[in-house]
Tab-separated table of C-alpha atoms and ligand atoms in Angstrom:
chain	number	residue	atom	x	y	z
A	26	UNK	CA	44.278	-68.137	-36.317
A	27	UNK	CA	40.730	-68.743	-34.794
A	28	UNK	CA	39.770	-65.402	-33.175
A	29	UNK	CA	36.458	-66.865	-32.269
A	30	UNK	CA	36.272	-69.455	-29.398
A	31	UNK	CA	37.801	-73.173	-30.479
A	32	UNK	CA	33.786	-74.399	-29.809
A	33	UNK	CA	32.969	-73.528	-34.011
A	34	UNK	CA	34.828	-72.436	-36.924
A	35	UNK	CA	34.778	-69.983	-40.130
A	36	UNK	CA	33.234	-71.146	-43.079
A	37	UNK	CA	33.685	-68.304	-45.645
A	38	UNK	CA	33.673	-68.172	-49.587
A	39	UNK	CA	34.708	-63.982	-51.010
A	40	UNK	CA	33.559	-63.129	-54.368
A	41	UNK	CA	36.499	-60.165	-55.335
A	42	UNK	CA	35.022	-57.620	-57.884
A	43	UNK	CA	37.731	-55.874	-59.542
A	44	UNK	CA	37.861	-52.807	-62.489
A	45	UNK	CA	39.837	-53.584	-66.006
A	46	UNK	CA	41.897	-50.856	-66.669
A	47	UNK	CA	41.402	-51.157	-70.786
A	48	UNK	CA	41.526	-48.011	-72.561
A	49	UNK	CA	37.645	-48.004	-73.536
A	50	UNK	CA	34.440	-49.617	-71.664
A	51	UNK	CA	33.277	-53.590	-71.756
A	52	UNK	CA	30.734	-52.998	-74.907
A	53	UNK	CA	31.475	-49.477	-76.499
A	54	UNK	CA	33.984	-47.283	-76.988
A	55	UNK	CA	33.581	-44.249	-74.600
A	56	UNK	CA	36.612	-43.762	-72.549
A	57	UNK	CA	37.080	-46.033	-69.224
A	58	UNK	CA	38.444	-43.639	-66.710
A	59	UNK	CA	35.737	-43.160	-64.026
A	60	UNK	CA	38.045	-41.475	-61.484
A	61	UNK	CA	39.914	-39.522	-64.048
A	62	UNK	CA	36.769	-37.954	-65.522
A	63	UNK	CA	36.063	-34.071	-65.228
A	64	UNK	CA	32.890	-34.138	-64.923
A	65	UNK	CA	29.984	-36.709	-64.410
A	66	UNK	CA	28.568	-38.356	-67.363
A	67	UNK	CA	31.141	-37.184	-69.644
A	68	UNK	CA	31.908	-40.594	-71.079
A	69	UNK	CA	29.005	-42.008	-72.267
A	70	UNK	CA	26.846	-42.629	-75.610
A	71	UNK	CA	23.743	-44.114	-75.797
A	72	UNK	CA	25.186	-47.767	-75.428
A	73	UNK	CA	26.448	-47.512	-71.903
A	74	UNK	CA	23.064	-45.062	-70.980
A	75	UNK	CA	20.923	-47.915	-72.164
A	76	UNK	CA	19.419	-45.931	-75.005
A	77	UNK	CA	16.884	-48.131	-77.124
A	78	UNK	CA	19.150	-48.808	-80.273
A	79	UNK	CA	22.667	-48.801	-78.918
A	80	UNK	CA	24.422	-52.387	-79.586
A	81	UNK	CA	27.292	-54.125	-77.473
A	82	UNK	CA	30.439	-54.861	-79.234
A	83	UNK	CA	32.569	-57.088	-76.949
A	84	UNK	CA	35.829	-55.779	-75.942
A	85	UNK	CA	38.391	-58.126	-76.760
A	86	UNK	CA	41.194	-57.221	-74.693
A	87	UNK	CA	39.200	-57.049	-72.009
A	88	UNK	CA	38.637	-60.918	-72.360
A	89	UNK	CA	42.116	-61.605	-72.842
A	90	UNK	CA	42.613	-59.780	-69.673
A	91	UNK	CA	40.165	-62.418	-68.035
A	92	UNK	CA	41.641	-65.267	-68.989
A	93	UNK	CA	45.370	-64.208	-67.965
A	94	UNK	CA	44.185	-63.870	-64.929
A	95	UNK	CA	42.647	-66.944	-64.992
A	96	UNK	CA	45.618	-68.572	-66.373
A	97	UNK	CA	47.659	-67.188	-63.641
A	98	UNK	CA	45.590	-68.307	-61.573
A	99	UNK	CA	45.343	-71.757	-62.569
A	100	UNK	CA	42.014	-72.091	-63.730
A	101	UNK	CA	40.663	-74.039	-66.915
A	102	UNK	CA	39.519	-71.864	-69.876
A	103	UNK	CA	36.514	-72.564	-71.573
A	104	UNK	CA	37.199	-72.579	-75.284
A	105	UNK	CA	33.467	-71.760	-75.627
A	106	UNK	CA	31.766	-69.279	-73.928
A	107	UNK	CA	28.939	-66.644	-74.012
A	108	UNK	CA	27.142	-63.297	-72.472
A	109	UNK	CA	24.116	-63.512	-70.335
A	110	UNK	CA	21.773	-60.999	-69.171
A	111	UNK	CA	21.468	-60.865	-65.293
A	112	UNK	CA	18.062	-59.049	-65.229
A	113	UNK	CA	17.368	-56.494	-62.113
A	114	UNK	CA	16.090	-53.289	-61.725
A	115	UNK	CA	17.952	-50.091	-60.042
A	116	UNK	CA	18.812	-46.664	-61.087
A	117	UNK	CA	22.517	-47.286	-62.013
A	118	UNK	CA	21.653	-49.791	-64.159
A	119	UNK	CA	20.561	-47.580	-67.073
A	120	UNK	CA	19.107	-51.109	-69.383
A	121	UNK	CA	17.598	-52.309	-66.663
A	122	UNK	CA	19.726	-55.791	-66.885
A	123	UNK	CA	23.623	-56.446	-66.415
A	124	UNK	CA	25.479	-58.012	-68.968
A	125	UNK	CA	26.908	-60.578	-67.220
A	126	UNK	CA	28.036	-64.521	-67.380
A	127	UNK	CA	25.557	-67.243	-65.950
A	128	UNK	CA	26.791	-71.143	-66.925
A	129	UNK	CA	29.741	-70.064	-69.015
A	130	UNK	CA	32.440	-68.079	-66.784
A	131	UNK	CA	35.685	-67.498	-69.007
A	132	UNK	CA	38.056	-69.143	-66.280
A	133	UNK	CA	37.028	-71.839	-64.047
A	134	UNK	CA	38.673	-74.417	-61.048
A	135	UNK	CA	41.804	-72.499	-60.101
A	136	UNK	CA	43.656	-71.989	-57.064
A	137	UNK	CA	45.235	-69.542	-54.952
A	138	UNK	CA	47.576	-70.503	-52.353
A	139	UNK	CA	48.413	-69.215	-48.992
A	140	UNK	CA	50.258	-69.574	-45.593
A	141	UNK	CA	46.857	-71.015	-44.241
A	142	UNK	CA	46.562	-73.321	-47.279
A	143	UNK	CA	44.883	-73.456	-50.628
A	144	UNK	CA	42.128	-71.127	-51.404
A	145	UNK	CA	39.942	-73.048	-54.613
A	146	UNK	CA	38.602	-70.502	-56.833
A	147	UNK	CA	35.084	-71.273	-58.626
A	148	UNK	CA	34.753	-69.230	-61.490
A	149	UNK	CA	36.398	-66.175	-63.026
A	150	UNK	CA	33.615	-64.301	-65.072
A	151	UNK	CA	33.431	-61.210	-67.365
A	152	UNK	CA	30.661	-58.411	-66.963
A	153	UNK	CA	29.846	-54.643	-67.168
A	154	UNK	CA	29.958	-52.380	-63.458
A	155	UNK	CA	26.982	-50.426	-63.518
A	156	UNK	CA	26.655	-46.393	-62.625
A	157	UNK	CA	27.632	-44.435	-59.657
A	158	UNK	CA	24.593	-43.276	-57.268
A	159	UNK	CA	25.752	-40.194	-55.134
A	160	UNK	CA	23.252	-39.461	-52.348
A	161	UNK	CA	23.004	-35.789	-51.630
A	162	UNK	CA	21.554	-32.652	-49.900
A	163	UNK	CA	21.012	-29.713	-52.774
A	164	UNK	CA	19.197	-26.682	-51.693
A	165	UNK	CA	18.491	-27.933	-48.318
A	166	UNK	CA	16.740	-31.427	-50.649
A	167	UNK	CA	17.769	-34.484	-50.244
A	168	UNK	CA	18.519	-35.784	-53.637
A	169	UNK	CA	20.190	-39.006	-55.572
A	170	UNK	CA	22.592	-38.248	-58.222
A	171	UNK	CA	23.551	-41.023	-60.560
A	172	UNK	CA	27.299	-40.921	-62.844
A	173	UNK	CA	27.402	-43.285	-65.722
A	174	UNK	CA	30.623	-42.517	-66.258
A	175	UNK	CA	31.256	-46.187	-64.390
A	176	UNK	CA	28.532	-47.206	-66.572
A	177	UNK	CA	29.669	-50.594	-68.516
A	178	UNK	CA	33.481	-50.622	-67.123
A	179	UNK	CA	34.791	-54.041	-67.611
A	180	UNK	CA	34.915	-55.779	-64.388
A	181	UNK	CA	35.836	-59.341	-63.713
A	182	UNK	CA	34.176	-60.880	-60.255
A	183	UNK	CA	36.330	-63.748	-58.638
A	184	UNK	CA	34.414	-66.546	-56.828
A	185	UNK	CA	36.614	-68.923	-54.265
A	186	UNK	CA	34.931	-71.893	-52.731
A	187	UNK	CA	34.233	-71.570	-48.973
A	188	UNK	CA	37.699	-72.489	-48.265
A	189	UNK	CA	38.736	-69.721	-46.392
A	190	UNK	CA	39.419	-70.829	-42.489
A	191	UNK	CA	40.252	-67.399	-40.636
A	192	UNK	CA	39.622	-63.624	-41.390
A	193	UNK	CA	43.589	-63.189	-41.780
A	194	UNK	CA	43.268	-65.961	-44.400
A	195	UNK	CA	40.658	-63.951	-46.437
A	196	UNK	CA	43.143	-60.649	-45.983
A	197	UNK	CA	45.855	-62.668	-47.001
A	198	UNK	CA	43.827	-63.818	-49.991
A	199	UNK	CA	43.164	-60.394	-51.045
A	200	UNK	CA	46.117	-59.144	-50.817
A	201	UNK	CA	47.722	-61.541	-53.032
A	202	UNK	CA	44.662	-61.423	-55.467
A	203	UNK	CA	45.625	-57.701	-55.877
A	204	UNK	CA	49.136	-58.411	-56.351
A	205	UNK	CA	48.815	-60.498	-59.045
A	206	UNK	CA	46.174	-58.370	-61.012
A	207	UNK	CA	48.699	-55.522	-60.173
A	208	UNK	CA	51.562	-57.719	-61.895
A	209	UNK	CA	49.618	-58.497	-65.118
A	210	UNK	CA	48.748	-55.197	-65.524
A	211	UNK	CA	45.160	-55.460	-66.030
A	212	UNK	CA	43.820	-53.462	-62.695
A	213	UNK	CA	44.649	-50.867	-60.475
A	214	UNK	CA	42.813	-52.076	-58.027
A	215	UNK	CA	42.087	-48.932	-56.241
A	216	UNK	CA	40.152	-50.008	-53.235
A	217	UNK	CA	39.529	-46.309	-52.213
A	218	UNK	CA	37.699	-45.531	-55.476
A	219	UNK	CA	35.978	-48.544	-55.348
A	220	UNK	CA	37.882	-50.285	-58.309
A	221	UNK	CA	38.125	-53.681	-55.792
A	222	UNK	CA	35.207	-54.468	-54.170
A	223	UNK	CA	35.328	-57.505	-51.779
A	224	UNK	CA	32.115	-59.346	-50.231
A	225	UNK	CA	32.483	-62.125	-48.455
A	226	UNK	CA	30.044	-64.879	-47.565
A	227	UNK	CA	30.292	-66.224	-43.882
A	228	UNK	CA	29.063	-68.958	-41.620
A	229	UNK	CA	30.340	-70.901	-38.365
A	230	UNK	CA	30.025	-74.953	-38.304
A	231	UNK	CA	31.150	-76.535	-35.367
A	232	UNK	CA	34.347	-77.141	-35.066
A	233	UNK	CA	35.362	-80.435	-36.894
A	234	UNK	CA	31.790	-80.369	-39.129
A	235	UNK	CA	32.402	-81.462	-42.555
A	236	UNK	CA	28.656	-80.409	-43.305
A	237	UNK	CA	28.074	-76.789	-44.909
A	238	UNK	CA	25.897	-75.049	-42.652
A	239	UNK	CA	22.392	-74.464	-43.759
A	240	UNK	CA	22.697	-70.330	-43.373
A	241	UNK	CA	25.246	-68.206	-44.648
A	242	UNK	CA	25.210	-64.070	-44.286
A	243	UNK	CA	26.971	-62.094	-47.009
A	244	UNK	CA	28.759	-58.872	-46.442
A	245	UNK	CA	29.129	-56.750	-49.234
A	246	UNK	CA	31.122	-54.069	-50.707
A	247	UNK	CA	34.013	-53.937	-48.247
A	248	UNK	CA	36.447	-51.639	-49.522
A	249	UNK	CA	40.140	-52.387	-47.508
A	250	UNK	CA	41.771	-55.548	-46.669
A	251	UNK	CA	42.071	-54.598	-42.463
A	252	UNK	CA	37.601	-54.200	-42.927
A	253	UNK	CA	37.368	-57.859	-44.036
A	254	UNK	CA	38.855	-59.447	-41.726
A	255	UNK	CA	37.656	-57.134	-39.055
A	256	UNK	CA	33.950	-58.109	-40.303
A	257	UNK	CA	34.374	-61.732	-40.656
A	258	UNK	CA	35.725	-61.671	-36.899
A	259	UNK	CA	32.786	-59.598	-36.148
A	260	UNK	CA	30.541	-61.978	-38.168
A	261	UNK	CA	31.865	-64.882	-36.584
A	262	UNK	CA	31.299	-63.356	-33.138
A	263	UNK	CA	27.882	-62.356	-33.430
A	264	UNK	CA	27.004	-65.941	-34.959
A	265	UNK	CA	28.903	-67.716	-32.194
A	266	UNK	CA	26.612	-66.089	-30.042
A	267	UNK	CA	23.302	-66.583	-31.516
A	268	UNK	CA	23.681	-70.018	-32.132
A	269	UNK	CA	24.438	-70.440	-28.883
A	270	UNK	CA	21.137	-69.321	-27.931
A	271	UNK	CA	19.744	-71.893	-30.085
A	272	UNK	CA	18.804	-69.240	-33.098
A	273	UNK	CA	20.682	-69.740	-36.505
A	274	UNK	CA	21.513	-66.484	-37.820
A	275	UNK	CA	19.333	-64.744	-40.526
A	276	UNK	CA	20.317	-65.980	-44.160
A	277	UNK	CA	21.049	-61.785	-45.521
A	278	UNK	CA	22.849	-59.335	-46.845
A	279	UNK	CA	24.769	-57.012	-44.772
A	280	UNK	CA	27.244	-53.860	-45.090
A	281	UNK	CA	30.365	-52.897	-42.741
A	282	UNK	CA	30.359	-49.566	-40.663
A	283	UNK	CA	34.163	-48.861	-40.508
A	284	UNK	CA	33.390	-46.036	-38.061
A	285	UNK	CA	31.187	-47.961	-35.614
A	286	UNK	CA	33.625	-51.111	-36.561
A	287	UNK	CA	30.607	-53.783	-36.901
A	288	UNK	CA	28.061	-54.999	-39.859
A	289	UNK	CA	24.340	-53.337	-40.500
A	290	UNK	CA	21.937	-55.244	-42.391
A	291	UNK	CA	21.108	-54.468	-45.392
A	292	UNK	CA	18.463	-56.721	-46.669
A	293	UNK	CA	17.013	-60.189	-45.986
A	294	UNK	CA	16.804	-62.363	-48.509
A	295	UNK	CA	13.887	-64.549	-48.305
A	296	UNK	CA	13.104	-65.647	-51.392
A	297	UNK	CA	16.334	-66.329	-53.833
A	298	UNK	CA	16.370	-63.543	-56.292
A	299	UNK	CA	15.518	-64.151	-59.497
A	300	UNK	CA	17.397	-62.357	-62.294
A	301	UNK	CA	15.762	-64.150	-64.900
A	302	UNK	CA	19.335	-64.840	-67.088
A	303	UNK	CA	19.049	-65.592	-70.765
A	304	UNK	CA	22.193	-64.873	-73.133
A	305	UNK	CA	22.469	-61.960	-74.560
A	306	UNK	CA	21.187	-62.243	-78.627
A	307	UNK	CA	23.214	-58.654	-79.298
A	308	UNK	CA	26.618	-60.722	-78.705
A	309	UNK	CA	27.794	-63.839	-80.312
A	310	UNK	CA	29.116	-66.561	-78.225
A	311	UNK	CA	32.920	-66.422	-78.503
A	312	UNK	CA	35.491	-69.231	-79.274
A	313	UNK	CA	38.850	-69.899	-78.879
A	314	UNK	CA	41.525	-72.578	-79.755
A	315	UNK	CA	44.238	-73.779	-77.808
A	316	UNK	CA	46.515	-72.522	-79.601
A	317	UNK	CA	45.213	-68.667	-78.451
A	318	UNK	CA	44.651	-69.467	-75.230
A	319	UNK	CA	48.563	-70.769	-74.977
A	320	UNK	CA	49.854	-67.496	-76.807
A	321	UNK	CA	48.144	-65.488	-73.686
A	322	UNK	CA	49.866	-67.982	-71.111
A	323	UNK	CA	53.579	-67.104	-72.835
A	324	UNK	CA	52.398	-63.588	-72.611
A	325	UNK	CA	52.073	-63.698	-68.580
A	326	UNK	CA	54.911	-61.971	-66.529
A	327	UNK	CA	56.998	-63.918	-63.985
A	328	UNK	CA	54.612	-63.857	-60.892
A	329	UNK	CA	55.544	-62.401	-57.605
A	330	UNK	CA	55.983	-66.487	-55.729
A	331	UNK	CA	58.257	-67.320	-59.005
A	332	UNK	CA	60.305	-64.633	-58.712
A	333	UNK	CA	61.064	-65.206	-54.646
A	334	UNK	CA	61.910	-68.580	-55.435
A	335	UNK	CA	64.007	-67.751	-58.265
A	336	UNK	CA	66.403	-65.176	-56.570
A	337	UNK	CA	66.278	-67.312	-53.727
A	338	UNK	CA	67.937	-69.425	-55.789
A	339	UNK	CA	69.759	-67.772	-58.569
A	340	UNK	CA	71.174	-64.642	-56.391
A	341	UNK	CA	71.290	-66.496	-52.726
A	342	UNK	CA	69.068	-63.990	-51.545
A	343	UNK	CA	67.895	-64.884	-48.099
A	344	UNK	CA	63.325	-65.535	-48.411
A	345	UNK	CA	62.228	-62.819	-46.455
A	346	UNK	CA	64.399	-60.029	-48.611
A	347	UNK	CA	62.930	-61.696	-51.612
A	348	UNK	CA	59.415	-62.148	-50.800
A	349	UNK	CA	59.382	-58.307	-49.915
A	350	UNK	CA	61.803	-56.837	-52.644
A	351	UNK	CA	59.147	-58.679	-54.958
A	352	UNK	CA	55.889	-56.910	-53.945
A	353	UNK	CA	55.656	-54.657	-56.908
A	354	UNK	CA	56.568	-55.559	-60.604
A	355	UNK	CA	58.139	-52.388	-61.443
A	356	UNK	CA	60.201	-52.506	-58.480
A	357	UNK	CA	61.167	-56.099	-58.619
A	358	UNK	CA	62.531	-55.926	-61.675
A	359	UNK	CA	64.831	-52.722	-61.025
A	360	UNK	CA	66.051	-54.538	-57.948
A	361	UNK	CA	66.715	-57.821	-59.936
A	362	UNK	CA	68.527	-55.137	-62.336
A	363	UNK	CA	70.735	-54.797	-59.202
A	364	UNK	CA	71.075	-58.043	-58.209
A	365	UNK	CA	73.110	-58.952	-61.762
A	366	UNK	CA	75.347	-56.157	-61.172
A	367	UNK	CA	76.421	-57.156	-57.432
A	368	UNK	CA	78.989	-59.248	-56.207
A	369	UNK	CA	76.778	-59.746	-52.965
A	370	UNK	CA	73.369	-59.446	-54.068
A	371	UNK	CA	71.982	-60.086	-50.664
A	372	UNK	CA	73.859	-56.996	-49.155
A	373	UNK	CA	72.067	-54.813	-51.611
A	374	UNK	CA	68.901	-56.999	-50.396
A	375	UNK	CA	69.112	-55.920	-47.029
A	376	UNK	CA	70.674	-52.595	-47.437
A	377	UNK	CA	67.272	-51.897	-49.513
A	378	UNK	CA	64.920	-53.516	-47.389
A	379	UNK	CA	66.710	-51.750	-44.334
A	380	UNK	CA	66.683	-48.216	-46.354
A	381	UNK	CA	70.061	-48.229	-44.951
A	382	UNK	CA	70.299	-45.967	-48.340
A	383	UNK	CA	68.476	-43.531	-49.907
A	384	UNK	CA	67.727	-44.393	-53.362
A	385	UNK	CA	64.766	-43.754	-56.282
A	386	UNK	CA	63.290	-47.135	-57.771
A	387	UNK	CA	64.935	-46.839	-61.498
A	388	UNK	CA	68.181	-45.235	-60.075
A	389	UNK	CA	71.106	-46.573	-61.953
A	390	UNK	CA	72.563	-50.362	-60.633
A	391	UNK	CA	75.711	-48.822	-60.430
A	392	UNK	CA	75.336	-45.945	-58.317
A	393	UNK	CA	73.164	-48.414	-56.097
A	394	UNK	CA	75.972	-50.596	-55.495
A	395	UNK	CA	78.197	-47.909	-55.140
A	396	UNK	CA	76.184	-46.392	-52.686
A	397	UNK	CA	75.558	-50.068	-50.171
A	398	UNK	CA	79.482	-50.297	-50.732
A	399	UNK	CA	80.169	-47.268	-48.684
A	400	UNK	CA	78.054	-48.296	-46.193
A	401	UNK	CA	79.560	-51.421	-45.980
A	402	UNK	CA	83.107	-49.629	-45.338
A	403	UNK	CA	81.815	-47.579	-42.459
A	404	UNK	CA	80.019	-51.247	-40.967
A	405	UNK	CA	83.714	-52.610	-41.317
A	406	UNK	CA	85.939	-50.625	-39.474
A	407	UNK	CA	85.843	-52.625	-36.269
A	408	UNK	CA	85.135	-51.620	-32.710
A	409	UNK	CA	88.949	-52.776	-31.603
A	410	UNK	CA	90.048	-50.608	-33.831
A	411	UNK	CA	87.844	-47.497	-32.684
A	412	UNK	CA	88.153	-48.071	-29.457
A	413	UNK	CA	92.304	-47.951	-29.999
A	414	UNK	CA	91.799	-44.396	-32.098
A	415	UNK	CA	89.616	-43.376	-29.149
A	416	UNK	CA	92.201	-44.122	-26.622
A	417	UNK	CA	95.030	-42.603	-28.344
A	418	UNK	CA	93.150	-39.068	-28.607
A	419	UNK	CA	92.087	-39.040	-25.628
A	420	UNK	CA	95.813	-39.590	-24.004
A	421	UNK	CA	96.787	-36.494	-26.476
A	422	UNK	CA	94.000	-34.733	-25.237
A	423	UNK	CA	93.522	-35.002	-21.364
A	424	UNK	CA	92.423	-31.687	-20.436
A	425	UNK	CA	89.874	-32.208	-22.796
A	426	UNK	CA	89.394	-35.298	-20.855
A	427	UNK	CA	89.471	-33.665	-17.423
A	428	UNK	CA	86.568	-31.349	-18.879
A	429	UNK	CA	84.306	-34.487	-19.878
A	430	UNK	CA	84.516	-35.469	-16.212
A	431	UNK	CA	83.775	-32.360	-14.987
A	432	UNK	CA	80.316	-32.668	-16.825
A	433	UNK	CA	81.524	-30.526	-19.975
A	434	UNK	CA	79.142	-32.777	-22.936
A	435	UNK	CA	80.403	-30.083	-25.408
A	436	UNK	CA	83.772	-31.816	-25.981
A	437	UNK	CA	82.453	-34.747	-27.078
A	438	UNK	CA	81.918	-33.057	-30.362
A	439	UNK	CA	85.639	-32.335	-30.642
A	440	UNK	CA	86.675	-36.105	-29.579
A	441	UNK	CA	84.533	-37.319	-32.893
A	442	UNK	CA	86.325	-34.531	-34.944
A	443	UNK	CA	89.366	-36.195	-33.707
A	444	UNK	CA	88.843	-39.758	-33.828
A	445	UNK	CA	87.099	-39.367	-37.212
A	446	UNK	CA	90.305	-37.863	-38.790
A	447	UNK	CA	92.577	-40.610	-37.030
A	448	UNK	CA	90.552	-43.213	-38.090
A	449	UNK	CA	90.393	-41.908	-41.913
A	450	UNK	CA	87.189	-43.273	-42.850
A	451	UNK	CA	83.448	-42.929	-42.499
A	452	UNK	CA	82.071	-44.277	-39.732
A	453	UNK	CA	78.293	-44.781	-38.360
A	454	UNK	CA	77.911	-41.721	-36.031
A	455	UNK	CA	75.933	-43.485	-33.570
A	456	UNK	CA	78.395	-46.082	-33.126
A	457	UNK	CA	81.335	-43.625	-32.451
A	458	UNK	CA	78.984	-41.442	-30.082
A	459	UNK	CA	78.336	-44.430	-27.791
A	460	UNK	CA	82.113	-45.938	-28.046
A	461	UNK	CA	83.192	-42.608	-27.517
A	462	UNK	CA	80.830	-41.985	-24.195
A	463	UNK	CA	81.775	-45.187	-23.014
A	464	UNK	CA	85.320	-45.061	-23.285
A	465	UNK	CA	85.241	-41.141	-21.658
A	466	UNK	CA	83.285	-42.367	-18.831
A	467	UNK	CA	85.383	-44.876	-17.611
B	508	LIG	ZN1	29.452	-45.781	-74.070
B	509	LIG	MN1	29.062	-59.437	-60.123
């Protein structure tokens, strides 16, 4: 979908920034929980503050982590690879340089499909997220307040060629990015916190260009899903109209107001910044063999698009149960629990996507089934047959009948007393109440 006019089109690349959830930080061992933590700058030591001294130690799982994603994703793994210092200087950045990857990335040339086609991604690479700034007012002074419990978190940034076509295509994109992270287990995610960030680098070409254009504004730290694609439609807009005018839009970086529901900018970049990377001579390059790298592919979980095919297949469930039933890992795999148990796995499909029963995920299979089988009793006694109980207590009951007409509504609520015990099942209310009206009224 092309929510600008048909005259240009989207031309958008999204780097995804996302938090490891590993028990201790990228290059120390202080505790990685920056939205569990007490108290600010509880989990620190002078590594992750930047203290003259304090040495990196890589954090291995952490770069496992990377690469299953990567492998998930489809991406090549370089067997060689290295830490680079990405030099700039701000206040959350305690060393005055993030350790980073420049020319190396972990993962590289994978792909990410959706319903609008294939998203390529670029690179996968490995680095550190840097400190929390908090601007304030304390005693009536305004005031910046920086938290280093964030300081030196693993996080992994994801960088997609400018494939994407539409602002639904980049929500899709991040939606399913999440998912997957979410199904290895490596991220939470948290968007609220801040624990996926998602920037997204936008242009217009006219429509049926094959050339890149020669601008491109990026829009950075976009915290929900809905906010991207409602600031690449805004982008899109507001280029569409200044080239149009004959202006190309200002190569910078801007920010999204949710409130005011448009982009701010932030800074223009006129000169390319220049981080000065080198690698970093406190970590060694690391290597890996084949053979490792195919021990962390056996070690990936059956992905959410495998799964949908599979019980499409194996358990006849129809594609649109599936592909929701197999949103969330956890879930999935108590349904699929389910599904071996049923004779009719689809009826407990839809009887769960319906919430035609209440139910806990984890619940026992059996009392599941147990419970979609009574429903299916009361969805089988047929309207003939109801309408024949109806018709039978009502000619055993005509002054009660005589009172409906006369505008009496309470006796309805003896008739489904009645028919309920002549009938000797459960039955769905609403469907007796309207059988019931309609058979009174004629
Ligand atoms: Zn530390
Ligand atoms: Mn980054």
């Amino acid at each position: 979908m092309n929510t600008s006019s048909e005259k240009y089109s989207l031309v958008c690349g999204m780097e995804v920034h996302a938090e490891l959830k590993t028990k201790s930080k990228m290059f120390c061992g202080c505790k990685n929980d920056p939205f569990g933590a007490p108290k600010p700058n509880i989990y620190t030591c002078p590594t992750c503050l930047g203290m003259p001294g304090g040495l990196p130690v890589a954090n291995k799982t952490a770069i496992e982590w990377t690469i299953k994603l990567g492998l998930a994703l489809g991406c090549k793994i370089n067997l060689f690879s290295k830490f680079d210092r990405k030099n700039y200087f701000y206040p959350d950045l305690p060393k005055a340089y993030q350790i980073s990857q420049y020319d190396i990335p972990f993962c590289y040339e994978g792909v990410v499909e959706t319903s609008e086609g294939p998203i390529r991604i670029t690179r996968i690479h490995l680095e550190e997220d840097t400190g929390k700034l908090q601007h304030k007012t304390v005693d009536g002074k305004k005031v910046s307040l920086v938290d280093y419990n964030r300081s030196s978190v693993p996080l992994i940034e994801i960088v997609t060629e400018p494939d994407i076509k539409s602002p639904t295509q980049a929500k899709e994109y991040g939606r399913k990015l999440r998912q997957i992270m979410r199904y290895l287990d490596i991220s939470d995610c948290d968007m609220d916190q801040g624990g996926m960030r998602l920037e997204a680098n936008i242009s217009i070409a006219p429509a049926g260009s094959t050339k890149l254009p020669d601008y491109k504004v990026e829009v950075k730290n976009i915290n929900s899903f809905k906010f991207v694609e409602q600031a690449i439609t805004f982008e899109m807009e507001r280029h569409e109209a200044l080239l149009e005018k004959g202006t190309t839009p200002i190569q910078e970086t801007r920010g999204w107001n949710p409130n005011k529901g448009e982009t701010f900018s932030q800074r223009t970049k006129e000169d390319a910044e220049d981080y000065r990377y080198f690698p970093d001579p406190d970590l060694p390059p690391i290597r890996f063999t084949q053979d490792q790298i195919e021990t962390l592919r056996s070690d990936i979980p059956e992905l959410p698009e495998a799964k949908t095919s599979r019980w499409i297949k194996e358990y006849k469930i129809e594609e649109r149960y599936a592909k929701m039933l197999s949103e969330n890992r956890t879930a999935a795999e108590w349904i699929e629990s389910i599904f071996k148990q049923a004779d009719t796995p689809n009826d407990s499909a839809k009887a769960i996507v319906n919430k035609k029963i209440s139910f806990e995920v984890g619940e026992k299979p059996s009392a599941i089934i147990k419970k979609i089988a009574d429903i299916s009793t009361t969805d089988n006694v047929d309207t003939k047959k109801l309408v024949l109980a109806i018709q039978a207590t009502m000619k055993e009951n005509q002054d009660a009948v005589q009172k409906f007409k006369a505008g009496d509504k309470k006796v309805i609520g003896f008739f489904i007393g009645q028919v309920m015990r002549a009938i000797g099942k459960k039955i769905d209310a609403q469907l007796l109440r309207e059988t019931l009206v309609a058979e009174l009224s004629k």
